[in-house]
mmCIF file of C-alpha atoms and ligand atoms in Angstrom:
data_model
loop_
_atom_site.group_PDB
_atom_site.id
_atom_site.type_symbol
_atom_site.label_atom_id
_atom_site.label_comp_id
_atom_site.label_asym_id
_atom_site.label_seq_id
_atom_site.Cartn_x
_atom_site.Cartn_y
_atom_site.Cartn_z
ATOM 1 C CA MET J 240 0.098 -0.341 -0.041
ATOM 2 C CA SER J 241 1.441 3.506 -0.737
ATOM 3 C CA THR J 242 2.358 5.216 1.667
ATOM 4 C CA ASN J 243 2.941 9.109 0.509
ATOM 5 C CA ALA J 244 -0.622 9.663 -0.747
ATOM 6 C CA SER J 245 -2.461 11.621 1.568
ATOM 7 C CA PRO J 246 -5.935 11.441 2.328
ATOM 8 C CA ALA J 247 -6.039 15.410 2.501
ATOM 9 C CA THR J 248 -5.153 15.187 -1.402
ATOM 10 C CA GLY J 249 -6.905 12.322 -2.413
ATOM 11 C CA ARG J 250 -7.367 11.490 -6.369
ATOM 12 C CA THR J 251 -10.976 11.578 -8.415
ATOM 13 C CA PRO J 252 -10.132 8.817 -10.582
ATOM 14 C CA PRO J 253 -10.436 9.760 -14.489
ATOM 15 C CA LEU J 254 -14.058 8.401 -15.106
ATOM 16 C CA GLN J 255 -14.797 8.019 -19.502
ATOM 17 C CA THR J 256 -18.026 8.072 -19.536
ATOM 18 C CA LYS J 257 -20.738 5.608 -21.069
ATOM 19 C CA LEU J 258 -22.928 8.156 -21.875
ATOM 20 C CA PRO J 259 -21.043 10.657 -23.451
ATOM 21 C CA ALA J 260 -24.008 12.621 -25.903
ATOM 22 C CA VAL J 261 -26.128 12.509 -22.418
ATOM 23 C CA GLY J 262 -26.186 15.822 -20.825
ATOM 24 C CA THR J 263 -29.217 18.152 -18.915
ATOM 25 C CA THR J 264 -32.097 17.240 -20.926
ATOM 26 C CA ILE J 265 -34.269 19.861 -22.375
ATOM 27 C CA PHE J 266 -37.214 18.959 -19.818
ATOM 28 C CA THR J 267 -34.943 20.473 -16.828
ATOM 29 C CA VAL J 268 -33.656 23.773 -18.553
ATOM 30 C CA MET J 269 -36.879 24.697 -20.019
ATOM 31 C CA SER J 270 -38.727 23.871 -16.918
ATOM 32 C CA ALA J 271 -35.691 25.829 -15.019
ATOM 33 C CA LEU J 272 -36.268 28.652 -17.036
ATOM 34 C CA ALA J 273 -39.896 28.546 -16.548
ATOM 35 C CA THR J 274 -39.585 28.455 -13.060
ATOM 36 C CA GLU J 275 -37.259 32.120 -13.322
ATOM 37 C CA THR J 276 -38.716 34.072 -16.100
ATOM 38 C CA GLY J 277 -42.489 32.935 -14.158
ATOM 39 C CA ALA J 278 -43.863 31.136 -17.090
ATOM 40 C CA VAL J 279 -46.361 29.041 -17.320
ATOM 41 C CA ASN J 280 -45.268 26.128 -17.885
ATOM 42 C CA LEU J 281 -46.451 23.479 -20.412
ATOM 43 C CA GLY J 282 -43.017 21.908 -21.567
ATOM 44 C CA GLN J 283 -42.632 19.162 -19.171
ATOM 45 C CA GLY J 284 -45.330 16.281 -18.734
ATOM 46 C CA PHE J 285 -46.941 16.452 -15.294
ATOM 47 C CA PRO J 286 -49.991 17.543 -14.276
ATOM 48 C CA ASP J 287 -50.507 20.534 -11.918
ATOM 49 C CA PHE J 288 -53.312 19.102 -10.451
ATOM 50 C CA ASN J 289 -53.818 16.528 -7.518
ATOM 51 C CA CYS J 290 -54.902 13.233 -7.768
ATOM 52 C CA ASP J 291 -58.363 11.366 -6.440
ATOM 53 C CA PRO J 292 -57.976 12.631 -2.585
ATOM 54 C CA ARG J 293 -59.623 8.851 -2.003
ATOM 55 C CA LEU J 294 -56.248 7.488 -3.646
ATOM 56 C CA VAL J 295 -53.772 9.373 -0.887
ATOM 57 C CA ASP J 296 -56.086 8.547 1.822
ATOM 58 C CA ASP J 297 -55.749 4.467 0.630
ATOM 59 C CA VAL J 298 -51.775 5.445 1.080
ATOM 60 C CA THR J 299 -52.210 6.797 4.225
ATOM 61 C CA GLN J 300 -54.603 3.725 5.729
ATOM 62 C CA ALA J 301 -52.394 1.418 4.181
ATOM 63 C CA MET J 302 -48.710 2.932 6.007
ATOM 64 C CA GLN J 303 -51.672 3.290 9.068
ATOM 65 C CA GLN J 304 -52.087 -0.427 8.784
ATOM 66 C CA GLY J 305 -48.492 -0.831 8.894
ATOM 67 C CA LEU J 306 -47.501 -1.947 5.330
ATOM 68 C CA ASN J 307 -44.302 -1.271 5.239
ATOM 69 C CA GLN J 308 -42.293 -3.406 4.802
ATOM 70 C CA TYR J 309 -40.631 -4.488 1.521
ATOM 71 C CA PRO J 310 -43.390 -6.734 -0.220
ATOM 72 C CA PRO J 311 -42.489 -9.223 -2.940
ATOM 73 C CA MET J 312 -40.123 -8.796 -6.063
ATOM 74 C CA ALA J 313 -42.670 -9.164 -8.363
ATOM 75 C CA GLY J 314 -45.163 -6.719 -6.881
ATOM 76 C CA VAL J 315 -47.963 -7.087 -4.355
ATOM 77 C CA PRO J 316 -50.009 -9.874 -5.642
ATOM 78 C CA ALA J 317 -53.594 -8.158 -5.119
ATOM 79 C CA LEU J 318 -51.848 -4.336 -7.088
ATOM 80 C CA ARG J 319 -50.913 -7.461 -10.066
ATOM 81 C CA GLU J 320 -54.183 -9.153 -9.581
ATOM 82 C CA ALA J 321 -55.874 -6.352 -10.585
ATOM 83 C CA ILE J 322 -53.481 -5.436 -13.197
ATOM 84 C CA SER J 323 -54.372 -9.073 -14.997
ATOM 85 C CA ARG J 324 -58.337 -8.237 -14.354
ATOM 86 C CA LYS J 325 -57.555 -4.595 -16.532
ATOM 87 C CA ILE J 326 -55.717 -6.271 -19.037
ATOM 88 C CA GLU J 327 -58.217 -8.926 -19.602
ATOM 89 C CA ALA J 328 -61.243 -6.760 -19.640
ATOM 90 C CA LEU J 329 -59.821 -3.562 -21.832
ATOM 91 C CA HIS J 330 -57.994 -6.059 -23.874
ATOM 92 C CA GLY J 331 -59.006 -9.998 -24.138
ATOM 93 C CA ARG J 332 -55.611 -11.338 -22.929
ATOM 94 C CA HIS J 333 -54.831 -13.079 -19.864
ATOM 95 C CA TYR J 334 -51.447 -11.916 -17.893
ATOM 96 C CA SER J 335 -50.959 -14.568 -15.141
ATOM 97 C CA ALA J 336 -50.727 -12.648 -12.079
ATOM 98 C CA ALA J 337 -48.385 -14.148 -10.356
ATOM 99 C CA ASP J 338 -45.441 -15.487 -13.238
ATOM 100 C CA GLU J 339 -46.446 -12.248 -16.271
ATOM 101 C CA ILE J 340 -46.361 -9.377 -14.246
ATOM 102 C CA THR J 341 -44.054 -7.331 -12.291
ATOM 103 C CA VAL J 342 -44.388 -3.833 -10.508
ATOM 104 C CA THR J 343 -42.030 -1.525 -11.184
ATOM 105 C CA ALA J 344 -40.481 1.311 -10.237
ATOM 106 C CA GLY J 345 -42.461 3.653 -12.809
ATOM 107 C CA ALA J 346 -42.701 2.910 -16.575
ATOM 108 C CA THR J 347 -38.476 4.546 -16.449
ATOM 109 C CA GLN J 348 -37.010 1.593 -14.795
ATOM 110 C CA ALA J 349 -39.276 -0.819 -16.706
ATOM 111 C CA ILE J 350 -38.586 0.285 -19.963
ATOM 112 C CA ILE J 351 -34.368 -0.048 -18.823
ATOM 113 C CA THR J 352 -34.927 -3.458 -17.502
ATOM 114 C CA ALA J 353 -36.710 -4.335 -20.215
ATOM 115 C CA VAL J 354 -33.944 -3.505 -22.719
ATOM 116 C CA LEU J 355 -30.964 -5.065 -19.811
ATOM 117 C CA ALA J 356 -33.012 -8.528 -19.678
ATOM 118 C CA ILE J 357 -32.607 -8.798 -23.615
ATOM 119 C CA VAL J 358 -30.129 -6.682 -25.029
ATOM 120 C CA ARG J 359 -26.552 -8.411 -26.009
ATOM 121 C CA ALA J 360 -23.649 -6.187 -26.734
ATOM 122 C CA GLY J 361 -23.827 -5.625 -30.329
ATOM 123 C CA ASP J 362 -27.707 -6.294 -30.501
ATOM 124 C CA GLU J 363 -29.580 -3.812 -32.834
ATOM 125 C CA VAL J 364 -32.239 -2.109 -31.352
ATOM 126 C CA ILE J 365 -34.869 -0.172 -33.715
ATOM 127 C CA VAL J 366 -36.690 3.300 -32.097
ATOM 128 C CA LEU J 367 -38.799 5.132 -34.326
ATOM 129 C CA GLU J 368 -37.868 8.745 -34.114
ATOM 130 C CA PRO J 369 -38.635 11.315 -32.065
ATOM 131 C CA CYS J 370 -38.579 8.992 -29.281
ATOM 132 C CA TYR J 371 -38.699 9.168 -25.466
ATOM 133 C CA ASP J 372 -35.441 10.269 -24.472
ATOM 134 C CA SER J 373 -34.587 7.100 -21.843
ATOM 135 C CA TYR J 374 -34.844 5.062 -24.823
ATOM 136 C CA VAL J 375 -31.745 5.467 -26.737
ATOM 137 C CA PRO J 376 -29.114 5.657 -23.623
ATOM 138 C CA ASN J 377 -31.020 2.320 -22.395
ATOM 139 C CA ILE J 378 -29.827 0.245 -25.115
ATOM 140 C CA GLU J 379 -26.151 2.331 -25.107
ATOM 141 C CA LEU J 380 -25.374 0.627 -21.553
ATOM 142 C CA ALA J 381 -26.434 -2.599 -22.651
ATOM 143 C CA GLY J 382 -24.132 -2.659 -25.017
ATOM 144 C CA GLY J 383 -26.275 -2.326 -27.658
ATOM 145 C CA VAL J 384 -26.552 -0.718 -30.940
ATOM 146 C CA VAL J 385 -29.416 2.361 -31.701
ATOM 147 C CA VAL J 386 -31.209 1.809 -35.046
ATOM 148 C CA ARG J 387 -32.884 4.837 -36.005
ATOM 149 C CA VAL J 388 -35.459 5.094 -37.815
ATOM 150 C CA PRO J 389 -37.829 8.565 -38.579
ATOM 151 C CA LEU J 390 -41.845 8.155 -37.794
ATOM 152 C CA SER J 391 -42.841 9.439 -41.082
ATOM 153 C CA PRO J 392 -42.306 13.925 -41.348
ATOM 154 C CA GLY J 393 -44.946 15.961 -40.941
ATOM 155 C CA THR J 394 -47.864 12.968 -39.638
ATOM 156 C CA PHE J 395 -45.008 11.166 -37.165
ATOM 157 C CA ARG J 396 -46.827 7.825 -38.454
ATOM 158 C CA PRO J 397 -44.627 4.309 -38.600
ATOM 159 C CA ASP J 398 -43.263 4.294 -41.959
ATOM 160 C CA PHE J 399 -43.445 -0.239 -42.274
ATOM 161 C CA ASP J 400 -41.117 -0.091 -45.260
ATOM 162 C CA LEU J 401 -38.675 1.572 -43.356
ATOM 163 C CA ILE J 402 -38.780 -0.272 -40.256
ATOM 164 C CA ALA J 403 -38.840 -3.417 -42.394
ATOM 165 C CA ALA J 404 -35.762 -2.029 -44.541
ATOM 166 C CA ALA J 405 -33.693 -1.443 -40.745
ATOM 167 C CA ILE J 406 -34.363 -5.164 -39.816
ATOM 168 C CA THR J 407 -31.677 -7.320 -40.070
ATOM 169 C CA PRO J 408 -30.063 -10.803 -38.359
ATOM 170 C CA ARG J 409 -28.995 -8.992 -35.515
ATOM 171 C CA THR J 410 -32.154 -6.998 -34.688
ATOM 172 C CA ARG J 411 -33.374 -8.138 -30.994
ATOM 173 C CA ALA J 412 -36.218 -6.072 -30.609
ATOM 174 C CA ILE J 413 -37.887 -2.669 -31.443
ATOM 175 C CA LEU J 414 -39.377 0.235 -28.739
ATOM 176 C CA ILE J 415 -42.470 1.636 -30.032
ATOM 177 C CA ASN J 416 -44.269 4.330 -28.228
ATOM 178 C CA SER J 417 -48.236 4.606 -28.591
ATOM 179 C CA PRO J 418 -50.657 7.510 -27.557
ATOM 180 C CA HIS J 419 -46.601 8.721 -28.375
ATOM 181 C CA ASN J 420 -45.091 10.842 -27.102
ATOM 182 C CA PRO J 421 -43.806 13.451 -28.058
ATOM 183 C CA SER J 422 -46.195 13.753 -31.557
ATOM 184 C CA ALA J 423 -49.875 12.747 -30.278
ATOM 185 C CA THR J 424 -50.644 10.150 -32.737
ATOM 186 C CA VAL J 425 -52.154 6.748 -31.729
ATOM 187 C CA TRP J 426 -51.569 3.429 -33.798
ATOM 188 C CA SER J 427 -53.942 2.374 -35.656
ATOM 189 C CA GLU J 428 -55.118 -1.353 -35.764
ATOM 190 C CA ALA J 429 -53.877 -1.971 -39.336
ATOM 191 C CA ASP J 430 -50.779 -0.148 -38.056
ATOM 192 C CA MET J 431 -50.171 -3.137 -34.899
ATOM 193 C CA LEU J 432 -51.429 -5.691 -37.637
ATOM 194 C CA ARG J 433 -48.674 -4.147 -39.945
ATOM 195 C CA LEU J 434 -46.179 -4.271 -37.554
ATOM 196 C CA GLN J 435 -47.392 -7.817 -36.499
ATOM 197 C CA GLU J 436 -47.289 -9.150 -39.471
ATOM 198 C CA LEU J 437 -43.472 -7.897 -40.095
ATOM 199 C CA LEU J 438 -42.282 -9.105 -36.349
ATOM 200 C CA THR J 439 -44.160 -13.126 -37.245
ATOM 201 C CA PRO J 440 -41.124 -14.605 -39.256
ATOM 202 C CA THR J 441 -38.855 -12.808 -36.834
ATOM 203 C CA ASP J 442 -36.745 -13.701 -33.561
ATOM 204 C CA ILE J 443 -36.923 -10.130 -32.493
ATOM 205 C CA PHE J 444 -39.312 -8.709 -28.947
ATOM 206 C CA LEU J 445 -41.050 -6.162 -28.920
ATOM 207 C CA ILE J 446 -41.051 -3.272 -26.395
ATOM 208 C CA SER J 447 -44.217 -1.513 -26.114
ATOM 209 C CA ASP J 448 -44.944 1.655 -24.399
ATOM 210 C CA GLU J 449 -48.421 2.103 -23.586
ATOM 211 C CA VAL J 450 -48.182 4.286 -20.811
ATOM 212 C CA TYR J 451 -50.374 6.743 -22.295
ATOM 213 C CA GLU J 452 -52.883 4.181 -22.764
ATOM 214 C CA HIS J 453 -55.799 5.366 -21.083
ATOM 215 C CA MET J 454 -55.808 8.501 -23.032
ATOM 216 C CA VAL J 455 -56.643 7.799 -26.502
ATOM 217 C CA PHE J 456 -59.516 11.050 -28.061
ATOM 218 C CA ASP J 457 -61.912 10.994 -29.960
ATOM 219 C CA GLY J 458 -63.609 7.322 -29.601
ATOM 220 C CA GLN J 459 -60.518 5.646 -31.327
ATOM 221 C CA THR J 460 -59.725 2.341 -28.801
ATOM 222 C CA HIS J 461 -55.732 1.931 -27.546
ATOM 223 C CA GLN J 462 -54.678 -0.455 -29.390
ATOM 224 C CA SER J 463 -52.398 -2.703 -27.481
ATOM 225 C CA ALA J 464 -50.001 -4.593 -28.454
ATOM 226 C CA ALA J 465 -51.792 -7.414 -25.615
ATOM 227 C CA ARG J 466 -54.608 -7.794 -28.853
ATOM 228 C CA PHE J 467 -52.211 -9.231 -30.919
ATOM 229 C CA PRO J 468 -51.142 -12.694 -30.403
ATOM 230 C CA GLY J 469 -48.417 -12.138 -32.933
ATOM 231 C CA LEU J 470 -46.920 -9.167 -30.850
ATOM 232 C CA ALA J 471 -48.154 -10.119 -27.332
ATOM 233 C CA ALA J 472 -45.963 -13.625 -27.463
ATOM 234 C CA ARG J 473 -43.123 -11.331 -27.810
ATOM 235 C CA ALA J 474 -44.032 -7.967 -26.787
ATOM 236 C CA PHE J 475 -42.671 -6.307 -23.011
ATOM 237 C CA ILE J 476 -45.796 -4.138 -22.637
ATOM 238 C CA VAL J 477 -45.361 -1.575 -20.497
ATOM 239 C CA SER J 478 -47.263 1.554 -18.129
ATOM 240 C CA SER J 479 -47.845 3.817 -15.926
ATOM 241 C CA PHE J 480 -49.856 3.981 -12.831
ATOM 242 C CA GLY J 481 -47.760 8.030 -12.620
ATOM 243 C CA LYS J 482 -49.382 9.374 -16.037
ATOM 244 C CA THR J 483 -53.587 7.455 -15.567
ATOM 245 C CA TYR J 484 -53.750 8.795 -11.694
ATOM 246 C CA HIS J 485 -52.283 12.214 -12.116
ATOM 247 C CA VAL J 486 -49.576 11.079 -9.955
ATOM 248 C CA THR J 487 -46.236 11.199 -11.841
ATOM 249 C CA GLY J 488 -44.189 11.355 -8.890
ATOM 250 C CA TRP J 489 -44.588 7.963 -7.198
ATOM 251 C CA LYS J 490 -42.899 6.282 -9.588
ATOM 252 C CA VAL J 491 -45.110 3.511 -10.098
ATOM 253 C CA GLY J 492 -45.839 1.300 -13.253
ATOM 254 C CA TYR J 493 -45.857 -2.150 -14.313
ATOM 255 C CA VAL J 494 -44.666 -4.823 -17.275
ATOM 256 C CA ALA J 495 -46.985 -7.638 -18.389
ATOM 257 C CA ALA J 496 -44.940 -9.891 -20.708
ATOM 258 C CA PRO J 497 -45.316 -14.002 -21.087
ATOM 259 C CA ALA J 498 -43.808 -16.007 -18.570
ATOM 260 C CA PRO J 499 -40.517 -16.893 -20.138
ATOM 261 C CA LEU J 500 -39.748 -13.497 -21.004
ATOM 262 C CA THR J 501 -41.486 -12.478 -16.941
ATOM 263 C CA ALA J 502 -38.815 -14.812 -15.964
ATOM 264 C CA GLU J 503 -35.803 -12.797 -17.502
ATOM 265 C CA PHE J 504 -36.904 -9.618 -16.943
ATOM 266 C CA ARG J 505 -37.198 -10.462 -13.460
ATOM 267 C CA LYS J 506 -33.647 -11.984 -12.966
ATOM 268 C CA VAL J 507 -32.715 -7.896 -13.772
ATOM 269 C CA HIS J 508 -35.292 -6.497 -11.396
ATOM 270 C CA GLN J 509 -34.336 -8.206 -8.554
ATOM 271 C CA PHE J 510 -30.978 -6.824 -8.527
ATOM 272 C CA ASN J 511 -31.925 -3.271 -9.850
ATOM 273 C CA VAL J 512 -35.106 -2.007 -7.608
ATOM 274 C CA PHE J 513 -35.354 -5.160 -5.955
ATOM 275 C CA THR J 514 -39.069 -4.549 -4.785
ATOM 276 C CA VAL J 515 -41.115 -0.877 -5.251
ATOM 277 C CA ASN J 516 -42.976 1.220 -2.633
ATOM 278 C CA THR J 517 -45.318 -0.541 -0.266
ATOM 279 C CA PRO J 518 -47.643 1.281 0.647
ATOM 280 C CA VAL J 519 -48.299 3.449 -2.763
ATOM 281 C CA GLN J 520 -49.086 -0.729 -4.166
ATOM 282 C CA HIS J 521 -51.632 -1.386 -1.726
ATOM 283 C CA ALA J 522 -53.220 1.513 -2.385
ATOM 284 C CA LEU J 523 -52.864 0.861 -5.985
ATOM 285 C CA ALA J 524 -54.897 -2.090 -5.623
ATOM 286 C CA ARG J 525 -57.582 -0.882 -3.632
ATOM 287 C CA TYR J 526 -58.277 2.101 -6.534
ATOM 288 C CA MET J 527 -58.016 -0.304 -8.714
ATOM 289 C CA ALA J 528 -61.084 -2.079 -8.155
ATOM 290 C CA ASP J 529 -63.199 1.303 -9.434
ATOM 291 C CA PRO J 530 -62.700 0.737 -13.122
ATOM 292 C CA THR J 531 -63.874 4.794 -13.454
ATOM 293 C CA PRO J 532 -61.195 6.291 -12.613
ATOM 294 C CA TYR J 533 -59.374 5.363 -15.729
ATOM 295 C CA LEU J 534 -62.253 4.898 -18.116
ATOM 296 C CA ASP J 535 -63.191 8.363 -17.875
ATOM 297 C CA LEU J 536 -59.961 9.412 -18.563
ATOM 298 C CA PRO J 537 -60.098 10.239 -22.419
ATOM 299 C CA ALA J 538 -63.112 12.342 -21.762
ATOM 300 C CA PHE J 539 -61.455 13.999 -18.491
ATOM 301 C CA TYR J 540 -58.066 14.823 -21.338
ATOM 302 C CA GLN J 541 -60.380 15.648 -24.464
ATOM 303 C CA ARG J 542 -61.914 18.212 -22.656
ATOM 304 C CA LYS J 543 -58.655 20.146 -21.826
ATOM 305 C CA ARG J 544 -57.596 19.018 -25.370
ATOM 306 C CA ASP J 545 -60.082 20.497 -26.616
ATOM 307 C CA LEU J 546 -60.321 24.076 -25.094
ATOM 308 C CA PHE J 547 -56.365 24.278 -25.099
ATOM 309 C CA ARG J 548 -57.051 23.757 -29.310
ATOM 310 C CA ALA J 549 -59.987 25.776 -29.276
ATOM 311 C CA GLY J 550 -57.889 29.058 -28.154
ATOM 312 C CA LEU J 551 -54.581 28.384 -29.875
ATOM 313 C CA GLU J 552 -57.003 27.991 -33.019
ATOM 314 C CA ARG J 553 -56.427 31.958 -32.138
ATOM 315 C CA THR J 554 -53.241 32.313 -32.585
ATOM 316 C CA ARG J 555 -50.882 31.573 -35.962
ATOM 317 C CA PHE J 556 -49.673 28.620 -34.855
ATOM 318 C CA LYS J 557 -50.550 25.457 -36.761
ATOM 319 C CA LEU J 558 -52.024 22.756 -34.649
ATOM 320 C CA LEU J 559 -51.027 19.456 -35.143
ATOM 321 C CA PRO J 560 -53.988 16.854 -34.972
ATOM 322 C CA SER J 561 -53.587 15.715 -30.919
ATOM 323 C CA GLU J 562 -54.934 11.633 -31.135
ATOM 324 C CA GLY J 563 -53.802 10.655 -27.310
ATOM 325 C CA SER J 564 -51.458 11.252 -24.412
ATOM 326 C CA TYR J 565 -51.573 14.966 -23.108
ATOM 327 C CA PHE J 566 -50.007 16.936 -25.102
ATOM 328 C CA GLN J 567 -50.501 19.135 -28.924
ATOM 329 C CA CYS J 568 -47.641 20.055 -31.266
ATOM 330 C CA VAL J 569 -47.412 23.002 -33.406
ATOM 331 C CA ASP J 570 -46.335 24.074 -36.284
ATOM 332 C CA ILE J 571 -44.217 27.750 -35.436
ATOM 333 C CA SER J 572 -43.476 28.055 -39.196
ATOM 334 C CA GLU J 573 -46.280 31.061 -39.735
ATOM 335 C CA VAL J 574 -45.360 32.741 -35.866
ATOM 336 C CA SER J 575 -41.372 32.903 -36.028
ATOM 337 C CA ASP J 576 -38.358 32.394 -38.294
ATOM 338 C CA LEU J 577 -36.186 30.547 -35.278
ATOM 339 C CA GLY J 578 -35.210 27.068 -34.983
ATOM 340 C CA GLU J 579 -36.900 24.998 -32.649
ATOM 341 C CA ALA J 580 -34.950 25.693 -29.627
ATOM 342 C CA ASP J 581 -34.266 29.453 -30.205
ATOM 343 C CA PHE J 582 -38.416 29.419 -30.799
ATOM 344 C CA ALA J 583 -38.796 27.494 -26.686
ATOM 345 C CA GLN J 584 -36.499 29.785 -25.375
ATOM 346 C CA TRP J 585 -38.035 33.002 -27.013
ATOM 347 C CA LEU J 586 -41.221 31.749 -26.063
ATOM 348 C CA THR J 587 -40.768 31.068 -22.420
ATOM 349 C CA ARG J 588 -38.760 34.499 -21.994
ATOM 350 C CA GLU J 589 -40.691 37.206 -24.494
ATOM 351 C CA ILE J 590 -44.569 35.407 -23.611
ATOM 352 C CA GLY J 591 -44.191 33.359 -20.905
ATOM 353 C CA VAL J 592 -45.417 30.321 -22.089
ATOM 354 C CA ALA J 593 -42.817 26.989 -21.401
ATOM 355 C CA ALA J 594 -42.440 24.383 -24.744
ATOM 356 C CA ILE J 595 -40.389 21.963 -25.695
ATOM 357 C CA PRO J 596 -38.419 21.578 -28.935
ATOM 358 C CA LEU J 597 -39.274 18.262 -30.834
ATOM 359 C CA SER J 598 -35.515 18.357 -31.858
ATOM 360 C CA ALA J 599 -35.452 17.229 -28.188
ATOM 361 C CA PHE J 600 -36.350 13.733 -29.288
ATOM 362 C CA TYR J 601 -33.938 13.418 -32.282
ATOM 363 C CA GLY J 602 -30.513 12.137 -32.259
ATOM 364 C CA ASN J 603 -29.849 14.977 -34.499
ATOM 365 C CA GLY J 604 -31.522 17.451 -33.216
ATOM 366 C CA PHE J 605 -33.621 17.682 -36.528
ATOM 367 C CA ASP J 606 -35.763 20.754 -36.633
ATOM 368 C CA GLN J 607 -39.022 20.700 -38.063
ATOM 369 C CA ARG J 608 -39.816 23.822 -36.488
ATOM 370 C CA VAL J 609 -42.628 21.741 -34.692
ATOM 371 C CA VAL J 610 -43.000 22.672 -30.786
ATOM 372 C CA ARG J 611 -44.721 20.819 -28.265
ATOM 373 C CA PHE J 612 -46.871 21.541 -25.762
ATOM 374 C CA CYS J 613 -48.404 19.824 -22.594
ATOM 375 C CA PHE J 614 -52.173 20.007 -21.373
ATOM 376 C CA ALA J 615 -52.312 18.306 -18.664
ATOM 377 C CA LYS J 616 -53.035 21.601 -16.587
ATOM 378 C CA LYS J 617 -55.828 23.201 -14.744
ATOM 379 C CA ASP J 618 -58.279 25.141 -17.099
ATOM 380 C CA GLU J 619 -56.815 28.036 -15.633
ATOM 381 C CA THR J 620 -53.376 27.654 -16.177
ATOM 382 C CA LEU J 621 -54.050 26.557 -20.014
ATOM 383 C CA GLN J 622 -56.089 30.018 -20.066
ATOM 384 C CA ALA J 623 -52.673 31.759 -18.618
ATOM 385 C CA ALA J 624 -51.121 30.215 -21.373
ATOM 386 C CA LEU J 625 -53.352 30.817 -23.795
ATOM 387 C CA ASP J 626 -53.810 34.731 -22.869
ATOM 388 C CA ARG J 627 -50.103 35.237 -23.444
ATOM 389 C CA LEU J 628 -50.293 33.249 -26.653
ATOM 390 C CA ALA J 629 -53.098 34.929 -27.769
ATOM 391 C CA LYS J 630 -50.613 37.602 -29.562
ATOM 392 C CA LEU J 631 -48.763 35.159 -31.278
HETATM 393 C C1 PLP U 759 -43.484 7.856 -23.576
HETATM 394 C C2 PLP U 759 -42.996 7.657 -22.362
HETATM 395 N N1 PLP U 759 -42.583 6.381 -21.510
HETATM 396 C C3 PLP U 759 -42.497 6.551 -20.636
HETATM 397 C C4 PLP U 759 -42.374 8.020 -19.715
HETATM 398 C C5 PLP U 759 -41.694 7.477 -18.011
HETATM 399 O O1 PLP U 759 -42.763 7.206 -17.223
HETATM 400 P P1 PLP U 759 -42.781 6.929 -15.298
HETATM 401 O O2 PLP U 759 -42.645 8.581 -14.933
HETATM 402 O O3 PLP U 759 -43.880 5.804 -15.256
HETATM 403 O O4 PLP U 759 -41.204 6.622 -15.376
HETATM 404 C C6 PLP U 759 -42.926 8.438 -20.080
HETATM 405 C C7 PLP U 759 -43.099 9.589 -19.828
HETATM 406 O O5 PLP U 759 -43.264 11.110 -19.489
HETATM 407 C C8 PLP U 759 -42.835 8.558 -21.354
HETATM 408 O O6 PLP U 759 -43.464 9.617 -21.983
#
C-alpha cells in the first residue's frame, strides 16, 4: 500500500463516460427557465392538479396499517391481480398475475429493465424517432446498437417500409410507443397488424411503451400489443400509474410479458430495484377495484385538449392532430423564423409560456419547426397560457 498519498489530497480517478451524448435534458432546462422567468410551464409532461384524494387516503391507510416493509419482489399480489383483470377486461388477453406481471418503479425502470434483460453487446435495437429520451441511453448502457428509423415527417405515422428495411439478422428488439410522446399520434389497428406481420417471421422482441394507454380521444380504442397474439407473444408491455392517476412523482408502473420473458425481466429487476414502494402498491390495488377513473380519463383529457386547441386556433400556430396522450404539437413557422430550440427559449422568456422543441426527441437534433405543449394542466393554467399566446 502506498504511503505517500495523503488522504487530504485524494485524487478522483478520471472517468470515461458511458453516455457521452447525455447532458442535462431539455425538460430540466425548460422547467428551470420557466421557474426563473415566471412562465406558464407547458413544457415538462406532468399534471399541475392533484390526484383523487381517495388515492391519497388509501396510501395513508396502508401506511397506518403497517404495510411499510419490503413487498414481494414482483409486486404486491393484489395489485398484480388488479392489473391482470384490467388488461383482460380491456384487451381480452389473460396475463398470469403470478408469472407474467411485474410492478416497477415507473415506466422508466420498466423499459431499462426490459432492455437490460434482452439486449446483448452488439445487438441492434430499432427505435422510431422522435422518441422518449430514455430509450437510446438504455440501449447504449446494455451495449446495444441503436438503429434509428424516422416516423414519417409531418404526420409521425410509422413507415413500415423503412422499419422493414432496418431489420437485419442482428435486430434483437424494436421499441414502439402509442399513444405517442411527443407527437400525440395513436397507432391504428392496421398499424399494429402490419407490425405483427413484419415481426411474426422473426425472433425480434417488442417493447411496447403504452404509458398513455388511457388517453385516447375521439372514440378511438387504444390498440395495446396485448390485443395481437403475434405481438403479445414477444412483447414487454409497459404502463405507468403516474400518467393514469395523476401521480407522476410516485413512480409506479408495470410490465406485462409472457412467462419466459417475465422470468428474465425479473432476474434484472431483482438486482435493479428489487421491490417497489409497498403502501403505494396496496393503495393502487384498492383504487383499481373501481375502473371509473381510467375509463373516464379519455373524456377528462379530451375536454382539456379541446379547450386548449380552441384557444390555439386563434393564433398563427398550425395545430397538428392530438389523437392521444396529453400533448399538443404546433408548427411555429407562421409565428417565427427561429429554430425550435431558440423559439422555445424565446417563447418562455418573452411570451411567458414554456414548450419543448421536438428536436429534443431526435438524436441528430432534427428541426422541423414544431414544438410540444403539455395540456395536463388546470383549466386556469391553460387559460393563462392561452392569454399570453393570444398575441402570436
Ligand atoms: C413515452 C413515455 N414513456 C415513459 C415515460 C416514463 O414514465 P414514468 O414516469 O412512469 O417512469 C414517460 C414519461 O414522460 C413517457 O412520456
